[in-house]
PDB file of C-alpha atoms in Angstrom:
ATOM      1  CA  MET A   1     -16.028   0.748 -12.189  1.00  0.00           C
ATOM      2  CA  GLU A   2     -14.864  -0.133  -8.710  1.00  0.00           C
ATOM      3  CA  THR A   3     -12.602   2.203  -6.770  1.00  0.00           C
ATOM      4  CA  ALA A   4      -9.850   1.059  -4.429  1.00  0.00           C
ATOM      5  CA  SER A   5      -8.303   3.330  -1.845  1.00  0.00           C
ATOM      6  CA  LEU A   6      -4.689   2.510  -1.002  1.00  0.00           C
ATOM      7  CA  THR A   7      -3.051   3.897   2.111  1.00  0.00           C
ATOM      8  CA  LEU A   8       0.693   3.612   2.605  1.00  0.00           C
ATOM      9  CA  ILE A   9       1.685   4.102   6.225  1.00  0.00           C
ATOM     10  CA  GLY A  10       5.342   4.848   6.860  1.00  0.00           C
ATOM     11  CA  ARG A  11       7.705   7.582   7.933  1.00  0.00           C
ATOM     12  CA  PRO A  12      10.286   9.844   6.295  1.00  0.00           C
ATOM     13  CA  GLY A  13      13.735   8.319   5.919  1.00  0.00           C
ATOM     14  CA  CYS A  14      12.458   4.731   5.921  1.00  0.00           C
ATOM     15  CA  HIS A  15      14.114   2.875   3.036  1.00  0.00           C
ATOM     16  CA  LEU A  16      11.515   0.090   3.124  1.00  0.00           C
ATOM     17  CA  CYS A  17       8.815   2.768   2.858  1.00  0.00           C
ATOM     18  CA  ASP A  18      10.551   4.197  -0.200  1.00  0.00           C
ATOM     19  CA  ASP A  19      10.725   0.709  -1.733  1.00  0.00           C
ATOM     20  CA  ALA A  20       7.040   0.112  -0.976  1.00  0.00           C
ATOM     21  CA  ARG A  21       6.059   3.446  -2.557  1.00  0.00           C
ATOM     22  CA  THR A  22       7.964   2.492  -5.715  1.00  0.00           C
ATOM     23  CA  VAL A  23       6.191  -0.876  -5.954  1.00  0.00           C
ATOM     24  CA  VAL A  24       2.753   0.593  -5.248  1.00  0.00           C
ATOM     25  CA  THR A  25       3.085   3.399  -7.776  1.00  0.00           C
ATOM     26  CA  ARG A  26       4.433   1.005 -10.412  1.00  0.00           C
ATOM     27  CA  VAL A  27       1.473  -1.355  -9.910  1.00  0.00           C
ATOM     28  CA  MET A  28      -0.925   1.590 -10.011  1.00  0.00           C
ATOM     29  CA  ASP A  29       0.622   2.787 -13.277  1.00  0.00           C
ATOM     30  CA  GLU A  30       0.426  -0.694 -14.811  1.00  0.00           C
ATOM     31  CA  LEU A  31      -3.218  -1.120 -13.807  1.00  0.00           C
ATOM     32  CA  SER A  32      -4.307   2.345 -14.931  1.00  0.00           C
ATOM     33  CA  SER A  33      -4.618   1.201 -18.534  1.00  0.00           C
ATOM     34  CA  ARG A  34      -6.491  -2.029 -17.792  1.00  0.00           C
ATOM     35  CA  PRO A  35     -10.262  -1.937 -18.207  1.00  0.00           C
ATOM     36  CA  ASP A  36     -10.663  -4.787 -15.711  1.00  0.00           C
ATOM     37  CA  ALA A  37      -8.865  -2.904 -12.935  1.00  0.00           C
ATOM     38  CA  PRO A  38     -10.471  -0.654 -10.327  1.00  0.00           C
ATOM     39  CA  ALA A  39      -9.797   3.065 -10.217  1.00  0.00           C
ATOM     40  CA  LEU A  40      -7.034   3.581  -7.666  1.00  0.00           C
ATOM     41  CA  THR A  41      -6.189   6.335  -5.220  1.00  0.00           C
ATOM     42  CA  LEU A  42      -3.141   6.501  -2.973  1.00  0.00           C
ATOM     43  CA  ASP A  43      -2.808   8.339   0.320  1.00  0.00           C
ATOM     44  CA  GLU A  44       0.472   8.379   2.235  1.00  0.00           C
ATOM     45  CA  VAL A  45       0.422   8.784   6.003  1.00  0.00           C
ATOM     46  CA  SER A  46       3.398   9.196   8.345  1.00  0.00           C
ATOM     47  CA  ILE A  47       3.340   7.531  11.742  1.00  0.00           C
ATOM     48  CA  LEU A  48       5.179  10.626  12.986  1.00  0.00           C
ATOM     49  CA  ASP A  49       2.010  12.659  12.408  1.00  0.00           C
ATOM     50  CA  ASP A  50      -0.429  10.269  14.073  1.00  0.00           C
ATOM     51  CA  ALA A  51       0.148   8.921  17.594  1.00  0.00           C
ATOM     52  CA  GLU A  52      -2.429   6.151  17.156  1.00  0.00           C
ATOM     53  CA  LEU A  53      -0.818   4.859  13.957  1.00  0.00           C
ATOM     54  CA  ASN A  54       2.606   5.144  15.578  1.00  0.00           C
ATOM     55  CA  ALA A  55       1.486   3.019  18.524  1.00  0.00           C
ATOM     56  CA  LYS A  56      -0.144   0.462  16.251  1.00  0.00           C
ATOM     57  CA  TYR A  57       2.407   0.150  13.410  1.00  0.00           C
ATOM     58  CA  ALA A  58       5.768   1.535  14.610  1.00  0.00           C
ATOM     59  CA  GLU A  59       7.507  -1.839  14.243  1.00  0.00           C
ATOM     60  CA  GLU A  60       5.701  -2.901  11.071  1.00  0.00           C
ATOM     61  CA  ILE A  61       6.142  -0.027   8.621  1.00  0.00           C
ATOM     62  CA  PRO A  62       5.609   0.253   5.815  1.00  0.00           C
ATOM     63  CA  VAL A  63       2.030  -0.930   6.016  1.00  0.00           C
ATOM     64  CA  LEU A  64      -0.212  -0.955   2.965  1.00  0.00           C
ATOM     65  CA  LEU A  65      -3.978  -0.792   3.432  1.00  0.00           C
ATOM     66  CA  ILE A  66      -6.493  -1.531   0.693  1.00  0.00           C
ATOM     67  CA  ASN A  67      -9.853   0.045   1.438  1.00  0.00           C
ATOM     68  CA  GLY A  68      -8.849   0.388   5.087  1.00  0.00           C
ATOM     69  CA  ARG A  69      -7.769  -3.229   5.548  1.00  0.00           C
ATOM     70  CA  VAL A  70      -4.160  -4.334   5.975  1.00  0.00           C
ATOM     71  CA  HIS A  71      -2.805  -5.855   2.784  1.00  0.00           C
ATOM     72  CA  ASN A  72       0.829  -6.252   3.805  1.00  0.00           C
ATOM     73  CA  TYR A  73       3.676  -5.150   6.071  1.00  0.00           C
ATOM     74  CA  TRP A  74       7.343  -4.399   5.351  1.00  0.00           C
ATOM     75  CA  ARG A  75       7.801  -5.511   1.740  1.00  0.00           C
ATOM     76  CA  ILE A  76       5.106  -5.167  -0.886  1.00  0.00           C
ATOM     77  CA  ASP A  77       5.028  -7.916  -3.507  1.00  0.00           C
ATOM     78  CA  PRO A  78       3.880  -6.464  -6.843  1.00  0.00           C
ATOM     79  CA  VAL A  79       2.223  -9.682  -8.064  1.00  0.00           C
ATOM     80  CA  ARG A  80       0.303 -10.161  -4.817  1.00  0.00           C
ATOM     81  CA  LEU A  81      -0.786  -6.500  -4.842  1.00  0.00           C
ATOM     82  CA  THR A  82      -1.887  -6.674  -8.487  1.00  0.00           C
ATOM     83  CA  ASN A  83      -3.912  -9.828  -7.831  1.00  0.00           C
ATOM     84  CA  ALA A  84      -5.532  -8.333  -4.732  1.00  0.00           C
ATOM     85  CA  LEU A  85      -6.575  -5.223  -6.634  1.00  0.00           C
ATOM     86  CA  LEU A  86      -7.924  -7.172  -9.594  1.00  0.00           C
ATOM     87  CA  GLU A  87      -9.970  -9.339  -7.239  1.00  0.00           C
ATOM     88  CA  LEU A  88     -11.862  -6.215  -6.145  1.00  0.00           C
ATOM     89  CA  THR A  89     -13.595  -5.931  -9.515  1.00  0.00           C
TER      90      THR A  89
END
């Protein structure tokens, strides 16, 4: 089984970050029961804790990375995320 590492980059108090977290966790929950889906992990990182991420993404948060590569900025589309994760298998 493939494994996909998701990283959600944001900051506390960001309503778009909260929305993105909701979408990501919902997609992860939906895929957890599918045998054709990769195993998923989620790490959340705040730009307030990392000067390099702050310089790179301050105007683009939330940012979702899949296996270290940018998947999307600002709003996370659940269908697009699901398709991207299923394509990993």
